[in-house]
PDB file of C-alpha atoms in Angstrom:
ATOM      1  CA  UNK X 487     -89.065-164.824 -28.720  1.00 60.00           C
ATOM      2  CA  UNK X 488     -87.241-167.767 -26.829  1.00 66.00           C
ATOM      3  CA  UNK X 489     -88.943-168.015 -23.542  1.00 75.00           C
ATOM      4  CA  UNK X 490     -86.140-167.228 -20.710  1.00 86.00           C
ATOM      5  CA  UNK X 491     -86.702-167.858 -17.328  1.00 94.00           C
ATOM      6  CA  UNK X 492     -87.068-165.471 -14.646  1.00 96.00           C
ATOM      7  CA  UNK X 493     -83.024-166.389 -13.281  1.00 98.00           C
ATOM      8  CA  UNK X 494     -80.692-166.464 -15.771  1.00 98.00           C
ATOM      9  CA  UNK X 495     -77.272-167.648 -14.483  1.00 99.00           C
ATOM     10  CA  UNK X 496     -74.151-165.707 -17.195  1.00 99.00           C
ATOM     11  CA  UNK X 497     -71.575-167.789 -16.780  1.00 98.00           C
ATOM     12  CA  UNK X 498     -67.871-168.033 -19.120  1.00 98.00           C
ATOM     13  CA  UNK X 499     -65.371-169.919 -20.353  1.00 98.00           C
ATOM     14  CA  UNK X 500     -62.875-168.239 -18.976  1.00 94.00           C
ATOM     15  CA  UNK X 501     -62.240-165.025 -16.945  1.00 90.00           C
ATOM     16  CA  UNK X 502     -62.059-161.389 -18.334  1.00 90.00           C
ATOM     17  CA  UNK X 503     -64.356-162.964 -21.215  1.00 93.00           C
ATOM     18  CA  UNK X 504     -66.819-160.011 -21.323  1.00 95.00           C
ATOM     19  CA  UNK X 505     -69.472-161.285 -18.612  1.00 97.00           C
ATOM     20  CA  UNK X 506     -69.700-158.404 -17.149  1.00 97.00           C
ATOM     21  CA  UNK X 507     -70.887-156.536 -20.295  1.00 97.00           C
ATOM     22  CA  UNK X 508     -72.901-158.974 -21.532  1.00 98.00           C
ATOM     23  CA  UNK X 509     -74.860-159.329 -17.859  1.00 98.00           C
ATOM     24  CA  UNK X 510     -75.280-155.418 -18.445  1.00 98.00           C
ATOM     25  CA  UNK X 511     -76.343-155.957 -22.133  1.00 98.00           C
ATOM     26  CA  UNK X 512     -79.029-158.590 -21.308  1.00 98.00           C
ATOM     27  CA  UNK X 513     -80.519-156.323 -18.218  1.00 98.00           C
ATOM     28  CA  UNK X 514     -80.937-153.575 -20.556  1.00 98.00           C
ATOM     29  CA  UNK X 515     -82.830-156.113 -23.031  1.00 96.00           C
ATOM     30  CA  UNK X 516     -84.831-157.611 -20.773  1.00 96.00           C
ATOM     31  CA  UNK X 517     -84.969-154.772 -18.130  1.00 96.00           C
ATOM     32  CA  UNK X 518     -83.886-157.196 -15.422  1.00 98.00           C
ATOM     33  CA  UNK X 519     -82.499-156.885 -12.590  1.00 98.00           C
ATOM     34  CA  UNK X 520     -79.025-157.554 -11.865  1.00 99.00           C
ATOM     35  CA  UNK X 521     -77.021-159.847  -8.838  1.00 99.00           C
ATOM     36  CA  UNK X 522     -72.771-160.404  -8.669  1.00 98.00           C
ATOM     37  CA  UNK X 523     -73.404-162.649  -5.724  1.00 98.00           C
ATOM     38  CA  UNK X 524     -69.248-162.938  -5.101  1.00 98.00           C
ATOM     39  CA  UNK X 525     -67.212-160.229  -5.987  1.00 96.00           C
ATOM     40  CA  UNK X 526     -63.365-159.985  -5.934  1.00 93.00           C
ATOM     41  CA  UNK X 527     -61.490-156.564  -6.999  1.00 88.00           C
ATOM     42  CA  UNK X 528     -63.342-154.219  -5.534  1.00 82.00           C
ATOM     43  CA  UNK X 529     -60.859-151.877  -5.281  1.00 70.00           C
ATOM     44  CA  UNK X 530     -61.387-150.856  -8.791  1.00 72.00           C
ATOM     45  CA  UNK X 531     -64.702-150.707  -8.450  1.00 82.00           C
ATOM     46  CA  UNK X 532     -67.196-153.616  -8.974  1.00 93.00           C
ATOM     47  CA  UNK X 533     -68.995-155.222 -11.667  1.00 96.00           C
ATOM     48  CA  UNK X 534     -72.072-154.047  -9.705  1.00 96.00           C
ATOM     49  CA  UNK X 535     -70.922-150.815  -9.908  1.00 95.00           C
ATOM     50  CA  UNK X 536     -70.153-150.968 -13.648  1.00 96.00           C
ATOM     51  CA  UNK X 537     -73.603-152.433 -14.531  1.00 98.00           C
ATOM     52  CA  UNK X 538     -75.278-149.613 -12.339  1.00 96.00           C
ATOM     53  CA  UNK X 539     -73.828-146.989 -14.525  1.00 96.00           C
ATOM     54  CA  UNK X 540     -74.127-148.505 -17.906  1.00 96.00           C
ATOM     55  CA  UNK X 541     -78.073-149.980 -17.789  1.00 97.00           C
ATOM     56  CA  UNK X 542     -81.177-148.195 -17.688  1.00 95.00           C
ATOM     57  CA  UNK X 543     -81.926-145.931 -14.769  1.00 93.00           C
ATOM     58  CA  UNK X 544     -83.939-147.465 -12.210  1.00 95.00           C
ATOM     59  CA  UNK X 545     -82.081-150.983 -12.407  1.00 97.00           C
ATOM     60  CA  UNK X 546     -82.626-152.711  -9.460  1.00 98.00           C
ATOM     61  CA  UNK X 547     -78.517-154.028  -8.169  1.00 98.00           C
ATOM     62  CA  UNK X 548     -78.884-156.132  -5.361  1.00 98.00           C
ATOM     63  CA  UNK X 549     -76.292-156.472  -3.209  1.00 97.00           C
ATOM     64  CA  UNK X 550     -73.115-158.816  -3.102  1.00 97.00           C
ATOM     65  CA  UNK X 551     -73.260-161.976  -0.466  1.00 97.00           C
ATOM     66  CA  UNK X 552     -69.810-161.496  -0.270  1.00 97.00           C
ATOM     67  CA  UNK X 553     -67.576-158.608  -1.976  1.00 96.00           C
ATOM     68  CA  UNK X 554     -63.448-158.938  -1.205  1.00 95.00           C
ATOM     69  CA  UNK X 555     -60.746-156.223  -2.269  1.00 93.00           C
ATOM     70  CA  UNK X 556     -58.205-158.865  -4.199  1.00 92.00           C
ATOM     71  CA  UNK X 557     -58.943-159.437  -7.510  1.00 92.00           C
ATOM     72  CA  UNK X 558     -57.897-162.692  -7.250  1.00 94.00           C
ATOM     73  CA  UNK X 559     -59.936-166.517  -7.190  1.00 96.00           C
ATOM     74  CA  UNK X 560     -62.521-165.987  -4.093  1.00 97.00           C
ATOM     75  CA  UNK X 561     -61.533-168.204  -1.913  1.00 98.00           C
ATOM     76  CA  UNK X 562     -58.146-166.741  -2.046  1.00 98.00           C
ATOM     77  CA  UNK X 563     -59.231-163.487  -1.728  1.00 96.00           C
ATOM     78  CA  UNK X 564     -61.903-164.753   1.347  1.00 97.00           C
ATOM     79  CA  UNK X 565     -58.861-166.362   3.280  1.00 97.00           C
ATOM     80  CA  UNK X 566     -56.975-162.796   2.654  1.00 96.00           C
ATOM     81  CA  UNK X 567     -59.716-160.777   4.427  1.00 97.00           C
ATOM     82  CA  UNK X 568     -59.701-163.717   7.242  1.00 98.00           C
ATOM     83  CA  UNK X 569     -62.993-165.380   6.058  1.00 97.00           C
ATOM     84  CA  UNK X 570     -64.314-167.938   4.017  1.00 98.00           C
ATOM     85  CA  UNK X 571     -67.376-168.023   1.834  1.00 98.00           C
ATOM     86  CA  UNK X 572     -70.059-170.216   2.632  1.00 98.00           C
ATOM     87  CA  UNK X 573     -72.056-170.993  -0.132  1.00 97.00           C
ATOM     88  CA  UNK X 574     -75.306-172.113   2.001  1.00 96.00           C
ATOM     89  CA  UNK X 575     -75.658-168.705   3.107  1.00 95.00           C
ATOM     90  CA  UNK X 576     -75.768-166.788  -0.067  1.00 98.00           C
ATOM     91  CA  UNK X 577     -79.892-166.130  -0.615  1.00 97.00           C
ATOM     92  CA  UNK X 578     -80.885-165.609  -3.701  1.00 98.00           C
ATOM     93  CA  UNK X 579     -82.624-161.914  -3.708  1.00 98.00           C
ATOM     94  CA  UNK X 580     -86.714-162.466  -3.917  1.00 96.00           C
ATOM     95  CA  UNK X 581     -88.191-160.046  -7.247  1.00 97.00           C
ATOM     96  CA  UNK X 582     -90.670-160.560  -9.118  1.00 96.00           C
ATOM     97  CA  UNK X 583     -88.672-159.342 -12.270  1.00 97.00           C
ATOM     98  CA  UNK X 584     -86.270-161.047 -14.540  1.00 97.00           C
ATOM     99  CA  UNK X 585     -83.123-161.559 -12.356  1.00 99.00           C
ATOM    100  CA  UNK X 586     -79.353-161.723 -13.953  1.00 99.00           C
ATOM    101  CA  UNK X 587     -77.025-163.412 -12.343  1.00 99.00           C
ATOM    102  CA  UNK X 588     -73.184-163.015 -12.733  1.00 98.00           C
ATOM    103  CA  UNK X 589     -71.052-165.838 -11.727  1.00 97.00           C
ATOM    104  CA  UNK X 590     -67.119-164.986 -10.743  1.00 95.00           C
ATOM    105  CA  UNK X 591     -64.628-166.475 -13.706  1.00 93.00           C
ATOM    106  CA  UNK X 592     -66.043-169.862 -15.016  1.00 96.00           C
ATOM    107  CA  UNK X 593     -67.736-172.561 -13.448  1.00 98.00           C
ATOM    108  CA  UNK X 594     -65.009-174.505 -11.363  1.00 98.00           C
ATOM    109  CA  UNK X 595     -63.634-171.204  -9.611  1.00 97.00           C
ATOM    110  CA  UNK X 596     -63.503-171.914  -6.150  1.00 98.00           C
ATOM    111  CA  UNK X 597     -65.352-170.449  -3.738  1.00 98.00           C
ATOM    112  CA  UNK X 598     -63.877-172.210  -0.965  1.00 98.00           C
ATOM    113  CA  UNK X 599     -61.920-175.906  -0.313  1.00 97.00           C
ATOM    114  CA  UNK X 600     -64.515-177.713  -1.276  1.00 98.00           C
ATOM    115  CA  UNK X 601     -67.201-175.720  -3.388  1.00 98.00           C
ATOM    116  CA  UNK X 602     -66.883-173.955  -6.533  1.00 98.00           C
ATOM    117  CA  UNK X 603     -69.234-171.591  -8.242  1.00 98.00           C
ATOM    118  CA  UNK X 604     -70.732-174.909 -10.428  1.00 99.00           C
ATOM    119  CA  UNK X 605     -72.275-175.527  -7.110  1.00 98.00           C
ATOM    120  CA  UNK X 606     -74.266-172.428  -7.475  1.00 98.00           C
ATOM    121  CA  UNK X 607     -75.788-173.066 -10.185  1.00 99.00           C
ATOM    122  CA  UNK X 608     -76.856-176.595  -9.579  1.00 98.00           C
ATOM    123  CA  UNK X 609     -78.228-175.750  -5.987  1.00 98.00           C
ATOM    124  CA  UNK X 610     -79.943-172.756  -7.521  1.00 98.00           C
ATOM    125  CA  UNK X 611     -81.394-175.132  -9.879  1.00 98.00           C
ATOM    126  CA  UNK X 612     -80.676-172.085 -12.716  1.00 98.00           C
ATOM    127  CA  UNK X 613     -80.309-172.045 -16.299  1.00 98.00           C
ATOM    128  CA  UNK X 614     -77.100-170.746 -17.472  1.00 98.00           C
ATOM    129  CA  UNK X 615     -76.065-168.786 -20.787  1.00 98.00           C
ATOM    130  CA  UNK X 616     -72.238-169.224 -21.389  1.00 99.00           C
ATOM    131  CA  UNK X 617     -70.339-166.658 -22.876  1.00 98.00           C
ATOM    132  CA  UNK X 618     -67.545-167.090 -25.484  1.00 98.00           C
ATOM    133  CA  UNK X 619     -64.899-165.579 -27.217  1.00 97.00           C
ATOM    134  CA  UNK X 620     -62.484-166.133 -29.616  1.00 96.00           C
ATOM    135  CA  UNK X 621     -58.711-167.032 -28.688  1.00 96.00           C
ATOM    136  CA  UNK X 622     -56.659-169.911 -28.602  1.00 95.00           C
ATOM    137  CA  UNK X 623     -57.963-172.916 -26.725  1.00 96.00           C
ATOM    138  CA  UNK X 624     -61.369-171.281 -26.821  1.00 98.00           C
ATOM    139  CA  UNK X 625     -62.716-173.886 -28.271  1.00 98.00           C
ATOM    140  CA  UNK X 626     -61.916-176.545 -25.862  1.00 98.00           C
ATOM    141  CA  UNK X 627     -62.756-174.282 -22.846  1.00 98.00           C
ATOM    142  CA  UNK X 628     -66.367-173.496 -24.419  1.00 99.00           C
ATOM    143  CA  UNK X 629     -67.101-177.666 -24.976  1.00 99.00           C
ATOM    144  CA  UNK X 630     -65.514-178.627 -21.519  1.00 99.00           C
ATOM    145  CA  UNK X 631     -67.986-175.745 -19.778  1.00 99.00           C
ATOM    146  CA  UNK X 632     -70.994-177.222 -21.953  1.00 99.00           C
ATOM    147  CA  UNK X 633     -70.146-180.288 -21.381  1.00 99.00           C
ATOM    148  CA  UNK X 634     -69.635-179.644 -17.548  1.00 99.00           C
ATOM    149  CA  UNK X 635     -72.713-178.016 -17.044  1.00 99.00           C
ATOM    150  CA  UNK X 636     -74.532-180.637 -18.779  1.00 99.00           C
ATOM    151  CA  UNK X 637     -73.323-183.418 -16.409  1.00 99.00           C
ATOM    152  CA  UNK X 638     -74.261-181.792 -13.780  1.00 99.00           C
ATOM    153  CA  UNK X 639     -77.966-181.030 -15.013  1.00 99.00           C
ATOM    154  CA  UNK X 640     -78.258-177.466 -15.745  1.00 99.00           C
ATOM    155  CA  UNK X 641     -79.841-176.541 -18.816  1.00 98.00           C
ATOM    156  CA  UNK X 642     -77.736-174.468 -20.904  1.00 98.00           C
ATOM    157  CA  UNK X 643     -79.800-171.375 -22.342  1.00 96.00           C
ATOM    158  CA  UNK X 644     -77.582-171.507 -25.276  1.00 97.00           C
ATOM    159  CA  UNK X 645     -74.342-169.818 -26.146  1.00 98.00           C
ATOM    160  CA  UNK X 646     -73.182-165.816 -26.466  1.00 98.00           C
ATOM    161  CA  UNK X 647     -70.074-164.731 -28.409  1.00 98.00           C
ATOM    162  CA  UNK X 648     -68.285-161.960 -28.025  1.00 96.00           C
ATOM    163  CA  UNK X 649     -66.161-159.975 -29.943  1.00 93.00           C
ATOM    164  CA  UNK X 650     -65.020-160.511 -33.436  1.00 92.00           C
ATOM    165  CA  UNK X 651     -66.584-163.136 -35.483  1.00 94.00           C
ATOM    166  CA  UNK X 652     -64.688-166.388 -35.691  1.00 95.00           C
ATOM    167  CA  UNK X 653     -67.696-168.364 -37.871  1.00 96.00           C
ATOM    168  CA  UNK X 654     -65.284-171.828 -38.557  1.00 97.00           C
ATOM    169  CA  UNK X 655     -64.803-172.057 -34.732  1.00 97.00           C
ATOM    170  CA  UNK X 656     -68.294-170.832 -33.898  1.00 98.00           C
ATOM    171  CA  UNK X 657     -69.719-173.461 -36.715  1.00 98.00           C
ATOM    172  CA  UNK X 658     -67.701-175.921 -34.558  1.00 98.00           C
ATOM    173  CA  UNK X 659     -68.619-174.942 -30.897  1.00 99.00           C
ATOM    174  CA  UNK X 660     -71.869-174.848 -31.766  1.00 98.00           C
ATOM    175  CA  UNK X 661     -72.596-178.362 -33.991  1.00 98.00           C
ATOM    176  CA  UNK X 662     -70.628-180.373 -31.355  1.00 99.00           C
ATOM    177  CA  UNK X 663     -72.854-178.800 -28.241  1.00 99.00           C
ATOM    178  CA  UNK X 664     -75.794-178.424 -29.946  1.00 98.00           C
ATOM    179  CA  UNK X 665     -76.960-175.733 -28.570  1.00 98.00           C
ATOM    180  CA  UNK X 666     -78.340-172.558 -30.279  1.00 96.00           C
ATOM    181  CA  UNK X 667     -75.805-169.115 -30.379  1.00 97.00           C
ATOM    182  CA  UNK X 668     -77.923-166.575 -28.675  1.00 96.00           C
ATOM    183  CA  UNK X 669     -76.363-163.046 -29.752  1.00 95.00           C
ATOM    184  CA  UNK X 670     -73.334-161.815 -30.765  1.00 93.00           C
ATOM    185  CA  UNK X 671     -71.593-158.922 -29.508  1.00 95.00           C
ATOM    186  CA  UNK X 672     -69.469-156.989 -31.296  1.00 90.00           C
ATOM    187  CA  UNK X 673     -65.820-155.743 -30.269  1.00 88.00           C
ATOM    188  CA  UNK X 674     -65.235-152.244 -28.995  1.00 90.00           C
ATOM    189  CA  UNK X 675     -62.288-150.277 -27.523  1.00 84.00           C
ATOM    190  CA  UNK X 676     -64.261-148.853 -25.139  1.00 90.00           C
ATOM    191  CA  UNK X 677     -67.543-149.282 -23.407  1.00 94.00           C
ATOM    192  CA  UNK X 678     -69.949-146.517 -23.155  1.00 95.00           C
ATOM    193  CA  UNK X 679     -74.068-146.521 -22.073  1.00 95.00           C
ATOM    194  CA  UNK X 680     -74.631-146.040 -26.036  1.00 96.00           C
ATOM    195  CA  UNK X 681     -72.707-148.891 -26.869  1.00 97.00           C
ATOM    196  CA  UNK X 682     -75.083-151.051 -23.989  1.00 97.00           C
ATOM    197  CA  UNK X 683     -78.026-149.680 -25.543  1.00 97.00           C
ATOM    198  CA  UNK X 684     -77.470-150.504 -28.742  1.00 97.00           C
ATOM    199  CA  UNK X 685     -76.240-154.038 -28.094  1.00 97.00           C
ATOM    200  CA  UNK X 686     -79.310-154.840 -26.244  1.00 97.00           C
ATOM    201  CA  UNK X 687     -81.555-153.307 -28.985  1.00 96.00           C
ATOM    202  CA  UNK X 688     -79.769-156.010 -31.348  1.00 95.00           C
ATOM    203  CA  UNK X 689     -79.781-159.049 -28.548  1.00 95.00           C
ATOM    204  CA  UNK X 690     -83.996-158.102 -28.106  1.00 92.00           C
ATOM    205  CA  UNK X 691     -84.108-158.882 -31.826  1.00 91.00           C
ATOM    206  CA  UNK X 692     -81.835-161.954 -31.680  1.00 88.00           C
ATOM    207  CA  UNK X 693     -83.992-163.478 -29.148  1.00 86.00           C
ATOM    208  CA  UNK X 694     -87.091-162.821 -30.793  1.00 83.00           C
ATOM    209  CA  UNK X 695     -85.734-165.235 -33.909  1.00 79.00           C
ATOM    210  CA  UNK X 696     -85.870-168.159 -31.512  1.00 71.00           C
TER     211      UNK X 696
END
């Protein structure tokens, strides 16, 4: 099985590309715990929330450094609550297990006027897995995130695609990063703790090819 560190850092190419899942899929694989360090839209409930009831029942959640009711960019939804996020001051949570880490949107979201959620990552000195999926101009966003992360000197984990299988673009994505393609998960309507389960059961397997 690929050795993973004890932070992994899920990162995507976009927003409302299925990192939320896939952060719950991978704690139920590796029975990790779980951190959304910024949150926006909480009013809906948060990803925190949505992990909790989806993974394995004594999941450790820690809590968000900073959790705002707009589900909009954070720094927008910081300056709407009258505060600003400063990115010095978000602690990474001390564990002794596996720890997954959710990033907001992709890697140049702001988190304020001058930092942006790629600054994370580097302080943090964490590897990142990037998640995928197919639709037009996925291909570009995928390489430019690779790309950017690999400038500024995070190892990439390797790649996770979601949904349905797009095997010319993955061929593609994958040969011009060179990195490996971690899991797949597969498209669903709706998702439900058998659906996690089950999906984790097939990632544990994945990873144990590397």
């Amino acid at each position: 099985m690929i050795a993973l560190p004890k932070r992994i850092f899920v990162t995507g190419i976009d927003t409302n590309i299925g990192k939320t899942v896939i952060s719950a899929i991978l704690c139920e694989a590796l029975k990790a715990d779980y951190w959304k360090p910024v949150q926006s839209g909480s009013v809906e409930g948060t990803d925190s929330d949505f992990v909790r009831r989806h993974c394995f029942e004594n999941i450790v959640i820690h809590p968000s450094a900073y959790c705002f009711k707009e589900p909009v960019s954070p720094h927008l939804a910081a300056k709407k609550e009258n505060t600003r996020i400063e990115p010095d001051k978000i602690k990474i949570p001390q564990t002794k297990n596996t720890l997954v880490i959710e990033g907001a949107g992709g890697i140049m979201v702001p988190l304020n006027d001058e930092s942006v959620i790629l600054d994370l990552i580097v302080d943090w000195e964490t590897p990142a897995i990037v998640v995928s999926k197919n639709y037009l101009g996925s291909i570009n966003h995928t390489i430019l995130t690779c790309e950017m992360l690999n400038a500024a000197g995070v190892e990439i984990l390797g790649i996770i695609f979601n949904g349905e299988p797009t095997p010319s673009s993955e061929e593609y994505i994958l040969n011009y990063t060179n990195l490996p393609m971690l899991g797949r998960i597969e498209q669903t309507e709706k998702v439900e703790r058998k659906f996690i389960q089950t999906q984790a059961e097939k990632l544990r397997k994945q990873l144990e090819m590397f």
